[in-house]
mmCIF file of N, CA and C in Angstrom:
data_model
loop_
_atom_site.group_PDB
_atom_site.id
_atom_site.type_symbol
_atom_site.label_atom_id
_atom_site.label_comp_id
_atom_site.label_asym_id
_atom_site.label_seq_id
_atom_site.Cartn_x
_atom_site.Cartn_y
_atom_site.Cartn_z
ATOM 1 N N VAL Z 668 0.662 -1.141 -0.132
ATOM 2 C CA VAL Z 668 -0.117 -0.241 0.127
ATOM 3 C C VAL Z 668 0.522 1.028 -0.023
ATOM 4 N N LYS Z 669 2.003 1.525 0.777
ATOM 5 C CA LYS Z 669 3.010 2.254 0.884
ATOM 6 C C LYS Z 669 3.470 2.604 -0.549
ATOM 7 N N ALA Z 670 4.059 1.576 -1.495
ATOM 8 C CA ALA Z 670 4.379 1.777 -2.400
ATOM 9 C C ALA Z 670 3.387 2.388 -3.825
ATOM 10 N N VAL Z 671 2.173 1.905 -3.305
ATOM 11 C CA VAL Z 671 1.144 2.723 -4.513
ATOM 12 C C VAL Z 671 0.685 3.522 -3.708
ATOM 13 N N CYS Z 672 1.104 4.470 -2.821
ATOM 14 C CA CYS Z 672 0.755 5.735 -2.461
ATOM 15 C C CYS Z 672 1.831 6.360 -2.662
ATOM 16 N N ARG Z 673 2.892 6.071 -2.688
ATOM 17 C CA ARG Z 673 4.454 6.926 -3.269
ATOM 18 C C ARG Z 673 3.747 7.076 -4.763
ATOM 19 N N ARG Z 674 4.026 5.781 -4.898
ATOM 20 C CA ARG Z 674 3.816 6.131 -6.496
ATOM 21 C C ARG Z 674 3.119 7.035 -7.617
ATOM 22 N N PHE Z 675 1.915 6.809 -7.033
ATOM 23 C CA PHE Z 675 0.964 8.106 -7.362
ATOM 24 C C PHE Z 675 0.932 9.476 -6.766
ATOM 25 N N ARG Z 676 1.370 9.563 -5.431
ATOM 26 C CA ARG Z 676 1.688 10.655 -4.947
ATOM 27 C C ARG Z 676 0.365 11.035 -3.950
ATOM 28 N N PHE Z 677 -0.161 9.874 -3.673
ATOM 29 C CA PHE Z 677 -1.247 10.122 -2.639
ATOM 30 C C PHE Z 677 -0.952 10.050 -1.424
ATOM 31 N N THR Z 678 -1.396 11.187 -0.728
ATOM 32 C CA THR Z 678 -0.642 11.317 1.029
ATOM 33 C C THR Z 678 -1.920 12.042 1.498
ATOM 34 N N HIS Z 679 -1.903 10.942 2.788
ATOM 35 C CA HIS Z 679 -3.275 10.313 3.871
ATOM 36 C C HIS Z 679 -2.876 10.825 5.199
ATOM 37 N N PRO Z 680 -3.696 11.531 5.877
ATOM 38 C CA PRO Z 680 -2.403 11.126 6.874
ATOM 39 C C PRO Z 680 -2.404 9.841 7.911
ATOM 40 N N SER Z 681 -3.551 9.148 7.409
ATOM 41 C CA SER Z 681 -3.980 7.471 7.938
ATOM 42 C C SER Z 681 -3.390 6.543 6.949
ATOM 43 N N ALA Z 682 -2.759 6.505 6.026
ATOM 44 C CA ALA Z 682 -2.559 6.000 4.655
ATOM 45 C C ALA Z 682 -2.323 4.408 5.208
ATOM 46 N N ASP Z 683 -0.665 4.778 6.006
ATOM 47 C CA ASP Z 683 -0.733 3.048 6.568
ATOM 48 C C ASP Z 683 -1.657 2.393 7.105
ATOM 49 N N THR Z 684 -2.967 3.041 8.049
ATOM 50 C CA THR Z 684 -4.069 1.979 8.730
ATOM 51 C C THR Z 684 -5.327 2.061 7.817
ATOM 52 N N SER Z 685 -5.376 2.823 6.962
ATOM 53 C CA SER Z 685 -6.922 3.001 6.101
ATOM 54 C C SER Z 685 -7.024 2.542 5.069
ATOM 55 N N PHE Z 686 -5.993 1.814 4.460
ATOM 56 C CA PHE Z 686 -5.995 1.008 3.119
ATOM 57 C C PHE Z 686 -5.705 -0.628 3.607
ATOM 58 N N ARG Z 687 -6.590 -1.137 2.849
ATOM 59 C CA ARG Z 687 -6.233 -2.919 3.014
ATOM 60 C C ARG Z 687 -6.599 -3.395 1.533
ATOM 61 N N THR Z 688 -6.589 -4.759 1.915
ATOM 62 C CA THR Z 688 -6.531 -5.943 0.454
ATOM 63 C C THR Z 688 -7.986 -6.207 0.798
ATOM 64 N N ILE Z 689 -8.936 -6.255 0.508
ATOM 65 C CA ILE Z 689 -10.372 -6.551 0.829
ATOM 66 C C ILE Z 689 -10.506 -8.419 0.333
ATOM 67 N N SER Z 690 -10.829 -8.982 1.475
ATOM 68 C CA SER Z 690 -11.393 -10.495 0.770
ATOM 69 C C SER Z 690 -12.367 -11.111 -0.566
ATOM 70 N N GLY Z 691 -12.351 -11.741 -0.701
ATOM 71 C CA GLY Z 691 -12.870 -12.500 -1.926
ATOM 72 C C GLY Z 691 -14.685 -12.098 -1.199
ATOM 73 N N GLU Z 692 -15.031 -13.124 -0.206
ATOM 74 C CA GLU Z 692 -16.212 -12.474 0.870
ATOM 75 C C GLU Z 692 -16.635 -10.875 0.652
ATOM 76 N N ASP Z 693 -15.548 -9.653 1.064
ATOM 77 C CA ASP Z 693 -16.078 -8.657 1.079
ATOM 78 C C ASP Z 693 -16.167 -7.987 -0.540
ATOM 79 N N GLU Z 694 -15.539 -8.560 -1.559
ATOM 80 C CA GLU Z 694 -15.515 -7.930 -2.594
ATOM 81 C C GLU Z 694 -17.078 -8.393 -3.172
ATOM 82 N N GLY Z 695 -17.498 -9.853 -3.080
ATOM 83 C CA GLY Z 695 -18.735 -10.228 -3.465
ATOM 84 C C GLY Z 695 -20.257 -9.510 -2.656
ATOM 85 N N TYR Z 696 -19.844 -9.082 -1.311
ATOM 86 C CA TYR Z 696 -21.135 -8.434 -0.680
ATOM 87 C C TYR Z 696 -20.580 -7.106 -1.407
ATOM 88 N N PHE Z 697 -19.853 -6.182 -1.325
ATOM 89 C CA PHE Z 697 -19.690 -4.680 -1.585
ATOM 90 C C PHE Z 697 -20.454 -4.984 -3.365
ATOM 91 N N GLY Z 698 -20.134 -5.544 -3.972
ATOM 92 C CA GLY Z 698 -20.458 -6.120 -5.429
ATOM 93 C C GLY Z 698 -22.072 -6.071 -5.594
ATOM 94 N N LEU Z 699 -22.646 -6.686 -4.494
ATOM 95 C CA LEU Z 699 -24.036 -6.858 -4.165
ATOM 96 C C LEU Z 699 -24.754 -5.478 -3.924
ATOM 97 N N LEU Z 700 -23.632 -5.024 -3.096
ATOM 98 C CA LEU Z 700 -24.274 -3.384 -2.454
ATOM 99 C C LEU Z 700 -24.456 -2.634 -3.592
ATOM 100 N N ALA Z 701 -23.382 -2.690 -4.512
ATOM 101 C CA ALA Z 701 -23.378 -1.876 -5.346
ATOM 102 C C ALA Z 701 -24.552 -2.116 -6.473
ATOM 103 N N LEU Z 702 -25.187 -3.230 -6.991
ATOM 104 C CA LEU Z 702 -26.469 -3.765 -7.627
ATOM 105 C C LEU Z 702 -27.575 -3.439 -7.304
ATOM 106 N N ILE Z 703 -27.392 -3.739 -5.116
ATOM 107 C CA ILE Z 703 -28.937 -3.197 -4.890
ATOM 108 C C ILE Z 703 -28.924 -0.982 -5.041
ATOM 109 N N TRP Z 704 -27.728 -0.467 -4.967
ATOM 110 C CA TRP Z 704 -27.717 0.385 -5.226
ATOM 111 C C TRP Z 704 -28.616 1.287 -6.689
ATOM 112 N N LEU Z 705 -27.817 0.282 -7.657
ATOM 113 C CA LEU Z 705 -28.351 0.820 -8.925
ATOM 114 C C LEU Z 705 -29.802 0.263 -9.693
ATOM 115 N N GLN Z 706 -30.170 -0.601 -8.516
ATOM 116 C CA GLN Z 706 -31.279 -1.210 -8.943
ATOM 117 C C GLN Z 706 -32.746 0.090 -8.594
ATOM 118 N N ASN Z 707 -32.225 0.335 -7.458
ATOM 119 C CA ASN Z 707 -32.746 1.730 -6.908
ATOM 120 C C ASN Z 707 -32.772 3.230 -7.243
ATOM 121 N N ALA Z 708 -31.425 3.090 -8.160
ATOM 122 C CA ALA Z 708 -30.812 4.559 -8.628
ATOM 123 C C ALA Z 708 -31.323 4.283 -10.028
ATOM 124 N N MET Z 709 -31.443 3.316 -10.785
ATOM 125 C CA MET Z 709 -31.968 3.574 -12.606
ATOM 126 C C MET Z 709 -33.710 3.127 -12.423
ATOM 127 N N GLU Z 710 -34.165 2.204 -11.153
ATOM 128 C CA GLU Z 710 -36.022 2.043 -11.547
ATOM 129 C C GLU Z 710 -36.711 3.243 -10.982
ATOM 130 N N HIS Z 711 -35.745 3.579 -9.473
ATOM 131 C CA HIS Z 711 -36.787 4.782 -9.055
ATOM 132 C C HIS Z 711 -35.885 5.911 -8.425
ATOM 133 N N PRO Z 712 -35.174 6.796 -9.322
ATOM 134 C CA PRO Z 712 -34.574 7.683 -8.988
ATOM 135 C C PRO Z 712 -34.920 9.147 -8.033
ATOM 136 N N ALA Z 713 -36.047 9.210 -7.933
ATOM 137 C CA ALA Z 713 -36.570 10.336 -7.031
ATOM 138 C C ALA Z 713 -36.191 10.150 -5.801
ATOM 139 N N GLU Z 714 -37.131 8.361 -5.664
ATOM 140 C CA GLU Z 714 -37.150 7.648 -4.159
ATOM 141 C C GLU Z 714 -36.344 6.722 -4.181
ATOM 142 N N SER Z 715 -35.833 6.356 -2.828
ATOM 143 C CA SER Z 715 -35.302 5.146 -2.395
ATOM 144 C C SER Z 715 -36.561 4.079 -2.312
ATOM 145 N N THR Z 716 -37.189 3.266 -3.016
ATOM 146 C CA THR Z 716 -37.976 2.026 -2.824
ATOM 147 C C THR Z 716 -37.151 0.988 -3.293
ATOM 148 N N HIS Z 717 -38.038 0.005 -2.404
ATOM 149 C CA HIS Z 717 -37.354 -1.681 -2.440
ATOM 150 C C HIS Z 717 -37.910 -2.057 -3.693
ATOM 151 N N THR Z 718 -36.564 -2.471 -4.420
ATOM 152 C CA THR Z 718 -36.946 -3.557 -5.627
ATOM 153 C C THR Z 718 -36.906 -4.884 -5.321
ATOM 154 N N PRO Z 719 -37.056 -5.866 -6.677
ATOM 155 C CA PRO Z 719 -36.508 -6.993 -6.401
ATOM 156 C C PRO Z 719 -35.098 -7.095 -6.251
ATOM 157 N N LEU Z 720 -34.448 -7.939 -5.360
ATOM 158 C CA LEU Z 720 -32.920 -8.137 -5.446
ATOM 159 C C LEU Z 720 -32.674 -9.035 -6.029
ATOM 160 N N GLY Z 721 -31.287 -8.947 -6.734
ATOM 161 C CA GLY Z 721 -30.483 -10.003 -7.404
ATOM 162 C C GLY Z 721 -29.496 -10.299 -7.134
ATOM 163 N N GLY Z 722 -28.895 -11.461 -7.850
ATOM 164 C CA GLY Z 722 -27.510 -11.586 -6.946
ATOM 165 C C GLY Z 722 -26.629 -11.343 -8.125
ATOM 166 N N ILE Z 723 -25.632 -11.284 -7.885
ATOM 167 C CA ILE Z 723 -24.140 -11.455 -8.511
ATOM 168 C C ILE Z 723 -22.935 -12.637 -8.976
ATOM 169 N N LEU Z 724 -22.519 -12.327 -10.199
ATOM 170 C CA LEU Z 724 -21.331 -13.326 -10.065
ATOM 171 C C LEU Z 724 -20.159 -12.533 -10.804
ATOM 172 N N ASP Z 725 -19.057 -12.553 -10.469
ATOM 173 C CA ASP Z 725 -18.321 -11.953 -10.668
ATOM 174 C C ASP Z 725 -16.920 -12.671 -10.565
ATOM 175 N N LEU Z 726 -16.795 -12.926 -12.418
ATOM 176 C CA LEU Z 726 -15.678 -13.467 -12.538
ATOM 177 C C LEU Z 726 -14.313 -12.772 -13.145
ATOM 178 N N GLY Z 727 -13.281 -12.721 -12.139
ATOM 179 C CA GLY Z 727 -12.631 -11.702 -12.203
ATOM 180 C C GLY Z 727 -11.350 -12.273 -12.891
ATOM 181 N N GLY Z 728 -10.407 -11.683 -12.554
ATOM 182 C CA GLY Z 728 -8.523 -12.640 -13.148
ATOM 183 C C GLY Z 728 -8.231 -13.827 -12.752
ATOM 184 N N ALA Z 729 -8.320 -13.667 -11.236
ATOM 185 C CA ALA Z 729 -7.828 -15.059 -10.549
ATOM 186 C C ALA Z 729 -8.967 -15.952 -10.056
ATOM 187 N N SER Z 730 -9.942 -14.800 -9.714
ATOM 188 C CA SER Z 730 -10.987 -15.795 -8.558
ATOM 189 C C SER Z 730 -12.598 -15.014 -8.959
ATOM 190 N N THR Z 731 -13.587 -15.911 -8.708
ATOM 191 C CA THR Z 731 -14.962 -15.523 -9.096
ATOM 192 C C THR Z 731 -15.481 -15.483 -7.475
ATOM 193 N N GLN Z 732 -16.745 -14.323 -7.925
ATOM 194 C CA GLN Z 732 -17.371 -14.285 -6.516
ATOM 195 C C GLN Z 732 -18.632 -14.105 -6.788
ATOM 196 N N ILE Z 733 -19.592 -14.892 -6.232
ATOM 197 C CA ILE Z 733 -20.932 -15.217 -6.180
ATOM 198 C C ILE Z 733 -21.347 -14.415 -4.641
ATOM 199 N N ALA Z 734 -22.553 -13.756 -4.497
ATOM 200 C CA ALA Z 734 -23.511 -12.801 -3.681
ATOM 201 C C ALA Z 734 -24.535 -12.970 -4.207
ATOM 202 N N PHE Z 735 -25.823 -13.418 -2.986
ATOM 203 C CA PHE Z 735 -27.176 -12.959 -3.477
ATOM 204 C C PHE Z 735 -27.778 -13.408 -2.157
ATOM 205 N N PRO Z 736 -29.190 -12.669 -2.227
ATOM 206 C CA PRO Z 736 -29.871 -12.325 -0.884
ATOM 207 C C PRO Z 736 -30.745 -13.234 -0.881
ATOM 208 N N MET Z 737 -30.373 -14.099 0.527
ATOM 209 C CA MET Z 737 -30.954 -15.444 0.866
ATOM 210 C C MET Z 737 -33.057 -14.856 1.502
ATOM 211 N N PRO Z 738 -33.193 -15.911 1.826
ATOM 212 C CA PRO Z 738 -35.022 -15.703 1.812
ATOM 213 C C PRO Z 738 -34.883 -15.119 3.013
ATOM 214 N N LYS Z 739 -36.172 -14.242 3.401
ATOM 215 C CA LYS Z 739 -36.166 -13.734 4.831
ATOM 216 C C LYS Z 739 -36.373 -14.528 6.333
ATOM 217 N N GLY Z 740 -35.733 -14.540 7.146
ATOM 218 C CA GLY Z 740 -35.511 -15.340 8.166
ATOM 219 C C GLY Z 740 -34.591 -16.392 8.028
ATOM 220 N N THR Z 741 -33.740 -16.312 6.924
ATOM 221 C CA THR Z 741 -32.939 -17.427 7.342
ATOM 222 C C THR Z 741 -31.552 -17.057 8.102
ATOM 223 N N VAL Z 742 -31.101 -18.261 8.971
ATOM 224 C CA VAL Z 742 -30.208 -18.167 9.678
ATOM 225 C C VAL Z 742 -28.798 -18.163 9.000
ATOM 226 N N VAL Z 743 -27.702 -16.671 9.508
ATOM 227 C CA VAL Z 743 -26.922 -16.056 9.233
ATOM 228 C C VAL Z 743 -25.942 -17.057 9.320
ATOM 229 N N HIS Z 744 -24.897 -17.925 8.759
ATOM 230 C CA HIS Z 744 -23.969 -18.637 9.133
ATOM 231 C C HIS Z 744 -22.788 -17.998 8.722
ATOM 232 N N GLN Z 745 -21.396 -18.157 8.951
ATOM 233 C CA GLN Z 745 -20.538 -17.583 8.496
ATOM 234 C C GLN Z 745 -20.230 -17.762 7.161
ATOM 235 N N GLY Z 746 -19.574 -16.477 6.755
ATOM 236 C CA GLY Z 746 -19.230 -15.967 5.501
ATOM 237 C C GLY Z 746 -20.463 -15.678 4.705
ATOM 238 N N GLU Z 747 -21.321 -15.397 5.951
ATOM 239 C CA GLU Z 747 -22.904 -14.695 5.356
ATOM 240 C C GLU Z 747 -23.351 -13.125 6.125
ATOM 241 N N ARG Z 748 -23.360 -12.898 6.360
ATOM 242 C CA ARG Z 748 -24.077 -11.078 6.686
ATOM 243 C C ARG Z 748 -25.497 -10.630 6.248
ATOM 244 N N LEU Z 749 -25.431 -9.856 6.864
ATOM 245 C CA LEU Z 749 -26.882 -8.975 6.674
ATOM 246 C C LEU Z 749 -26.529 -7.757 6.025
ATOM 247 N N VAL Z 750 -27.525 -7.149 5.041
ATOM 248 C CA VAL Z 750 -27.394 -5.685 4.290
ATOM 249 C C VAL Z 750 -28.757 -5.310 4.966
ATOM 250 N N HIS Z 751 -28.791 -4.045 5.038
ATOM 251 C CA HIS Z 751 -30.134 -3.350 5.331
ATOM 252 C C HIS Z 751 -30.569 -2.318 4.168
ATOM 253 N N VAL Z 752 -31.818 -3.075 3.786
ATOM 254 C CA VAL Z 752 -32.642 -2.958 2.648
ATOM 255 C C VAL Z 752 -33.994 -2.462 2.552
ATOM 256 N N ALA Z 753 -34.715 -1.199 2.301
ATOM 257 C CA ALA Z 753 -35.990 -0.839 2.398
ATOM 258 C C ALA Z 753 -36.142 -1.409 3.976
ATOM 259 N N ASP Z 754 -35.599 -0.695 4.820
ATOM 260 C CA ASP Z 754 -36.300 -0.762 6.225
ATOM 261 C C ASP Z 754 -36.830 -2.338 6.775
ATOM 262 N N ALA Z 755 -35.362 -3.209 5.924
ATOM 263 C CA ALA Z 755 -35.621 -4.787 6.142
ATOM 264 C C ALA Z 755 -34.092 -5.301 6.365
ATOM 265 N N ASP Z 756 -33.407 -6.298 7.426
ATOM 266 C CA ASP Z 756 -32.498 -6.828 7.297
ATOM 267 C C ASP Z 756 -32.350 -7.818 6.239
ATOM 268 N N VAL Z 757 -31.678 -8.152 5.191
ATOM 269 C CA VAL Z 757 -31.844 -8.749 4.552
ATOM 270 C C VAL Z 757 -30.420 -9.756 4.471
ATOM 271 N N PRO Z 758 -30.760 -11.446 5.059
ATOM 272 C CA PRO Z 758 -29.288 -12.348 4.700
ATOM 273 C C PRO Z 758 -28.728 -12.445 3.559
ATOM 274 N N VAL Z 759 -27.736 -12.694 3.338
ATOM 275 C CA VAL Z 759 -26.467 -11.819 2.228
ATOM 276 C C VAL Z 759 -25.742 -13.276 2.060
ATOM 277 N N PHE Z 760 -25.725 -14.271 1.104
ATOM 278 C CA PHE Z 760 -24.552 -15.216 1.015
ATOM 279 C C PHE Z 760 -23.868 -14.496 0.150
ATOM 280 N N THR Z 761 -22.690 -14.238 0.602
ATOM 281 C CA THR Z 761 -21.376 -14.912 -0.380
ATOM 282 C C THR Z 761 -19.647 -15.664 -0.089
ATOM 283 N N ARG Z 762 -19.874 -16.132 -1.309
ATOM 284 C CA ARG Z 762 -18.647 -17.014 -1.346
ATOM 285 C C ARG Z 762 -17.317 -16.044 -2.541
ATOM 286 N N SER Z 763 -16.369 -16.469 -2.229
ATOM 287 C CA SER Z 763 -15.436 -16.318 -2.791
ATOM 288 C C SER Z 763 -14.694 -17.611 -3.385
ATOM 289 N N HIS Z 764 -14.370 -17.775 -4.597
ATOM 290 C CA HIS Z 764 -13.600 -19.011 -5.124
ATOM 291 C C HIS Z 764 -12.148 -18.562 -5.843
ATOM 292 N N LEU Z 765 -11.009 -18.654 -5.214
ATOM 293 C CA LEU Z 765 -9.610 -18.545 -5.497
ATOM 294 C C LEU Z 765 -9.527 -19.632 -6.703
ATOM 295 N N GLY Z 766 -9.103 -19.131 -7.626
ATOM 296 C CA GLY Z 766 -8.412 -20.177 -9.004
ATOM 297 C C GLY Z 766 -9.684 -20.085 -10.163
ATOM 298 N N PHE Z 767 -10.674 -19.883 -9.744
ATOM 299 C CA PHE Z 767 -12.133 -20.023 -10.806
ATOM 300 C C PHE Z 767 -12.251 -19.102 -11.635
ATOM 301 N N GLY Z 768 -11.041 -17.768 -11.722
ATOM 302 C CA GLY Z 768 -11.462 -16.513 -12.422
ATOM 303 C C GLY Z 768 -11.185 -16.823 -14.407
ATOM 304 N N ASN Z 769 -10.661 -16.025 -14.731
ATOM 305 C CA ASN Z 769 -10.349 -16.073 -16.484
ATOM 306 C C ASN Z 769 -9.410 -16.484 -16.863
ATOM 307 N N ARG Z 770 -8.570 -16.508 -15.753
ATOM 308 C CA ARG Z 770 -7.205 -17.368 -16.392
ATOM 309 C C ARG Z 770 -7.237 -18.745 -16.148
#
């Protein structure tokens, strides 16, 4: 991280502690959050209303991330988390598979 900050002349008071490599599960989770945001922004630009949720399959360079909302009331296990959408906590399944990317 330090080398990248120096290379691009990026300075930040907490550059040593503010940046990190995220896990594949986090990558899938954030991809799903982006999809949910885009669904609401594109389908309901003037209001934040609930739209049917979809899932993502991110086929990257060296890994694949899968993330999708699970049915309401699903027990959240390891590798799963909750996302707050339209005044409800939605359980999210997310997995990352290293070595199953485009390479």
